[in-house]
Amino acid sequence: METVLVTGGRGASGRWVVDRLAGDYEVVVVDYDHPGLGVDPAPNVSFRAADLAERDQALDVVAAVDPDAVVHWAAIPVAGTHPEGRVFETNALAAKNVLDAAGRADAPIVQASSDGAYGFFFADPTPFPEELPITEAHPLQPEDPYGLSKVTAEAAAGAVARRHDVPAVSLRPSWIQYPGAYACRADEYVSGLDAGAGNFWSYVDVRDVADLVAAALADLLGEDPIVAPGTHEAVNCVAADNALGRPLLDLLRESYGEVPDGCAVDGSALDEGDDRGAYAIGRAARLFGWAPSRSWRDAADEAVPEPTLFDE
């Protein structure tokens, strides 16, 4: 069984990724803290601790595991929770260190980027996209340290892919939601437009995120990968519909006054009355055969146990 090293695998979304992969791979979870030597790990799961922003620790732990692939999921996940410099430095350094180590190990890479890389959510005022739906080719123009750290991580993935001739994929999830606890369906979110306007009411179920990680890994580790060694691909990871279930163009007009003439609206992909999300998701389908299968309509109240990676 192939070994996949997953950083940040004990985090809120990382544990779903680990749970999804553990049926197909030996998964080594590397996080800032170790759960303890007395715990009983889930099948095919083991743990190591490292501060990945420290280069020697990141290089050492990846070299010791010698994985077949690396999933880099560790990060300070949002802006505003830590000092700006710490958010950027931690995320950028951890990405640079882990990805360099993966390249040295000849390990294909899947990493968590974010729709924050586009720079919409934390900008003031929110800039209107240059195109709808928003494709991966849209300019990346973040003003905040989190989004900037993700742009840096994507650039690092491209550099490592070229230098070490490994394939790399950066996933750009929108606001990740958890079954039975969809924050995008809270009263304060659905009662107006302001709460979701910054990312155009987009979201994605954590299980769809984990499925895309698995699909990308299956390609990178396959005999004839679509993402070839030496190349880097960025891929949107977003639900098919928006979180309010209303026509996207109507929401944009109400919130922003109008859709600017300079915004290129793809009428073949976004019709009047369409409640789809603002982000294009066709590239994930073309590369990995992935399409989101969960919607807030079912998943917001769905009773699904959270993955347990170990027993005390």
XYZ file of C-alpha atoms in Angstrom:
312
model
C 0.000 0.000 0.000
C 1.349 3.414 -0.945
C 2.144 5.958 1.756
C 0.713 9.471 1.734
C 1.962 12.107 4.163
C -0.783 14.572 5.125
C 0.131 17.763 6.947
C -2.528 19.413 9.072
C -4.459 16.163 9.168
C -5.854 16.759 12.644
C -7.483 20.042 11.663
C -11.165 20.667 11.025
C -11.081 19.765 7.334
C -7.823 17.813 7.407
C -9.317 14.980 9.446
C -11.953 14.443 6.725
C -9.178 14.263 4.145
C -7.271 11.715 6.237
C -10.406 9.647 6.803
C -11.130 9.621 3.061
C -7.594 8.560 2.129
C -7.031 5.945 4.834
C -9.040 3.335 2.954
C -6.632 3.472 0.023
C -3.264 4.468 1.514
C -1.106 4.305 4.588
C -1.587 7.849 5.870
C 1.048 9.548 8.025
C -0.450 12.633 9.679
C 2.041 15.390 10.456
C 0.708 18.148 12.695
C 2.004 20.632 15.201
C 0.937 18.404 18.107
C 1.023 14.634 18.514
C -2.116 12.990 19.957
C 0.025 10.954 22.351
C 1.745 7.594 22.282
C -1.087 5.984 24.228
C -3.772 6.537 21.597
C -5.074 3.832 19.275
C -4.909 5.193 15.694
C -7.545 4.428 13.097
C -6.582 1.730 10.561
C -3.799 2.817 8.186
C -3.214 6.055 10.142
C -0.145 7.090 12.142
C 1.045 10.393 13.607
C 4.134 12.544 13.765
C 4.629 16.012 15.221
C 6.596 18.843 13.629
C 6.615 22.611 13.334
C 6.549 22.795 9.556
C 7.431 26.483 9.508
C 10.844 25.344 10.785
C 12.688 24.201 7.701
C 14.852 21.538 9.337
C 11.816 19.902 10.943
C 9.837 19.848 7.703
C 12.727 18.417 5.697
C 13.515 15.835 8.361
C 9.988 14.513 8.832
C 9.283 14.147 5.112
C 12.647 12.476 4.531
C 12.025 10.077 7.429
C 8.605 9.036 6.102
C 9.755 8.951 2.445
C 6.172 9.101 1.178
C 4.831 8.214 -2.229
C 2.847 11.484 -2.217
C 2.386 14.547 -0.020
C -0.886 16.306 0.789
C -0.037 19.678 2.320
C -3.086 20.811 4.288
C -1.524 22.592 7.277
C -2.113 26.338 7.612
C -3.534 29.077 9.774
C -6.878 28.866 7.989
C -8.276 32.407 7.964
C -7.244 36.033 8.243
C -8.151 38.007 11.346
C -7.426 35.302 13.943
C -3.676 35.972 14.289
C -1.343 38.895 13.608
C -1.008 39.466 9.882
C 2.701 38.751 9.767
C 2.255 35.462 11.584
C -0.476 34.293 9.193
C 1.604 34.994 6.120
C 4.945 33.800 7.463
C 3.589 30.573 8.967
C 1.622 29.584 5.886
C 4.218 30.628 3.327
C 7.170 29.081 5.155
C 5.337 25.831 5.882
C 4.332 25.513 2.233
C 7.821 26.288 0.968
C 9.430 23.832 3.389
C 6.985 20.961 2.902
C 6.861 21.296 -0.866
C 10.650 21.451 -1.144
C 10.831 18.299 0.971
C 8.240 16.588 -1.232
C 10.245 17.468 -4.330
C 13.403 16.045 -2.825
C 11.477 12.845 -2.029
C 10.198 12.666 -5.629
C 6.670 12.761 -4.213
C 3.694 14.180 -6.148
C 1.951 17.045 -4.354
C -1.646 17.978 -3.613
C -2.029 21.086 -1.490
C -4.765 23.275 -0.059
C -4.898 26.670 -1.644
C -8.130 28.700 -1.352
C -10.549 30.888 -3.248
C -8.975 33.518 -0.986
C -6.126 33.559 -3.500
C -8.359 35.539 -5.870
C -8.518 38.349 -3.324
C -12.264 38.961 -3.170
C -13.329 38.211 0.385
C -11.012 40.326 2.518
C -10.720 43.272 0.131
C -12.544 46.494 0.985
C -14.559 47.097 -1.052
C -15.002 43.671 -2.592
C -13.834 43.856 -6.204
C -16.194 42.519 -8.834
C -14.791 39.544 -10.760
C -13.524 40.109 -14.258
C -15.463 37.072 -15.459
C -18.423 34.931 -14.447
C -18.142 32.101 -13.709
C -14.720 32.704 -12.172
C -12.179 30.376 -13.766
C -8.757 29.433 -12.477
C -7.266 31.865 -15.003
C -8.769 34.860 -13.173
C -6.112 37.239 -11.807
C -4.967 36.562 -8.234
C -5.010 39.911 -6.421
C -5.252 39.375 -2.640
C -4.773 42.248 -0.207
C -4.809 40.149 2.973
C -2.049 37.954 4.420
C -4.014 34.715 4.133
C -4.777 35.099 0.446
C -1.231 36.263 -0.214
C 0.130 33.196 1.570
C -1.928 30.971 -0.719
C -0.653 32.718 -3.847
C 2.859 32.200 -2.496
C 2.163 28.525 -1.817
C 0.900 28.034 -5.366
C 4.017 29.708 -6.753
C 6.138 27.432 -4.562
C 4.298 24.379 -5.894
C 5.011 25.450 -9.450
C 8.676 26.021 -8.665
C 9.057 22.635 -6.984
C 7.269 20.875 -9.846
C 9.649 22.406 -12.382
C 12.799 21.943 -10.342
C 12.192 18.357 -9.208
C 10.041 17.135 -12.115
C 7.123 16.135 -9.919
C 3.429 16.873 -10.552
C 1.642 19.295 -8.233
C -1.996 20.291 -7.769
C -3.304 23.224 -5.727
C -6.977 22.979 -4.770
C -8.903 26.210 -4.241
C -11.809 25.359 -1.934
C -14.394 27.981 -1.163
C -15.854 28.288 2.371
C -15.776 24.700 3.680
C -18.977 23.448 5.326
C -19.552 20.423 7.553
C -22.557 18.098 7.371
C -25.164 19.002 9.960
C -23.375 22.277 10.748
C -23.542 24.451 7.657
C -22.543 27.925 8.811
C -23.723 29.292 5.471
C -27.288 28.427 6.449
C -27.267 30.222 9.800
C -30.003 32.819 10.275
C -27.575 35.721 10.242
C -26.169 34.512 6.912
C -29.372 33.808 4.997
C -31.294 36.833 6.318
C -29.340 39.272 4.130
C -26.776 39.471 1.378
C -23.856 41.165 3.118
C -22.503 38.144 5.002
C -21.870 36.138 1.843
C -21.175 38.875 -0.673
C -17.405 38.745 -0.205
C -17.124 35.327 -1.865
C -20.360 35.610 -3.844
C -22.269 33.151 -1.578
C -20.010 30.233 -2.490
C -19.296 27.201 -0.321
C -18.255 23.552 -0.554
C -18.948 20.448 1.530
C -15.875 19.045 3.274
C -16.607 15.575 1.851
C -16.483 16.944 -1.677
C -13.141 18.528 -0.821
C -11.823 15.194 0.439
C -13.130 13.463 -2.681
C -11.227 15.901 -4.898
C -8.023 15.310 -2.915
C -8.496 11.579 -3.460
C -9.233 12.030 -7.163
C -6.170 14.216 -7.664
C -3.946 11.742 -5.828
C -5.279 8.852 -7.883
C -4.268 10.705 -11.032
C -0.829 11.784 -9.805
C 0.023 8.277 -8.630
C -1.404 6.561 -11.698
C 0.554 5.115 -14.586
C -0.424 7.820 -17.071
C -1.263 10.960 -15.048
C -3.081 13.816 -16.729
C -1.091 16.248 -14.577
C 2.345 15.407 -15.877
C 5.588 15.533 -13.893
C 7.063 19.015 -13.946
C 3.677 20.741 -14.108
C 1.407 22.483 -11.612
C -2.362 22.836 -11.881
C -4.680 25.004 -9.774
C -8.270 23.794 -9.507
C -11.408 25.384 -8.046
C -13.221 23.249 -5.472
C -16.694 24.724 -4.997
C -20.286 23.528 -4.725
C -22.382 23.644 -7.869
C -25.025 25.932 -6.352
C -24.771 29.046 -4.213
C -25.540 29.040 -0.486
C -28.768 31.046 -0.790
C -30.375 29.045 -3.566
C -31.278 32.145 -5.536
C -30.295 33.139 -9.083
C -26.677 34.261 -8.934
C -27.121 37.191 -11.300
C -30.033 38.489 -9.181
C -27.922 38.275 -6.023
C -25.081 40.164 -7.672
C -27.373 42.898 -8.955
C -29.010 43.354 -5.556
C -25.692 43.438 -3.727
C -23.549 45.398 -6.179
C -26.146 47.397 -8.100
C -25.345 45.871 -11.467
C -23.059 43.481 -13.254
C -20.392 45.792 -14.733
C -20.029 45.893 -18.487
C -16.387 44.923 -18.042
C -17.310 41.577 -16.500
C -17.308 38.842 -19.130
C -20.386 36.724 -18.392
C -20.331 33.326 -20.063
C -23.949 32.973 -21.080
C -23.452 29.328 -21.994
C -22.491 28.549 -18.408
C -24.557 31.099 -16.471
C -28.142 31.695 -17.550
C -30.650 34.074 -16.033
C -32.394 32.307 -13.160
C -29.442 29.967 -12.553
C -28.665 29.460 -8.850
C -25.205 28.091 -9.520
C -22.125 29.249 -7.660
C -19.874 31.993 -8.935
C -16.857 29.752 -9.562
C -16.252 27.563 -12.599
C -15.647 23.934 -11.649
C -15.130 22.419 -15.084
C -11.371 22.041 -14.765
C -11.696 19.587 -11.871
C -14.100 17.547 -13.979
C -11.800 17.583 -16.995
C -8.661 16.685 -15.075
C -9.949 14.352 -12.388
C -13.543 13.447 -13.211
C -14.695 15.288 -10.075
C -17.951 17.103 -9.575
C -19.433 18.212 -6.236
C -22.199 15.864 -5.120
C -23.403 17.676 -1.965
C -25.664 20.681 -1.596
C -26.811 22.651 1.433
C -30.332 21.501 0.576
C -29.538 18.047 1.957
C -26.259 18.342 3.826
C -27.056 21.288 6.102
C -29.147 19.035 8.361
C -27.464 15.731 7.561
C -26.382 13.613 10.520
C -22.871 12.385 9.726
C -20.385 11.496 12.477
C -17.167 13.492 12.412
C -14.170 11.310 11.540
C -12.295 9.906 14.504
C -8.639 9.360 13.741
C -7.756 7.737 17.060
C -9.229 6.376 20.282
C -7.931 7.574 23.623
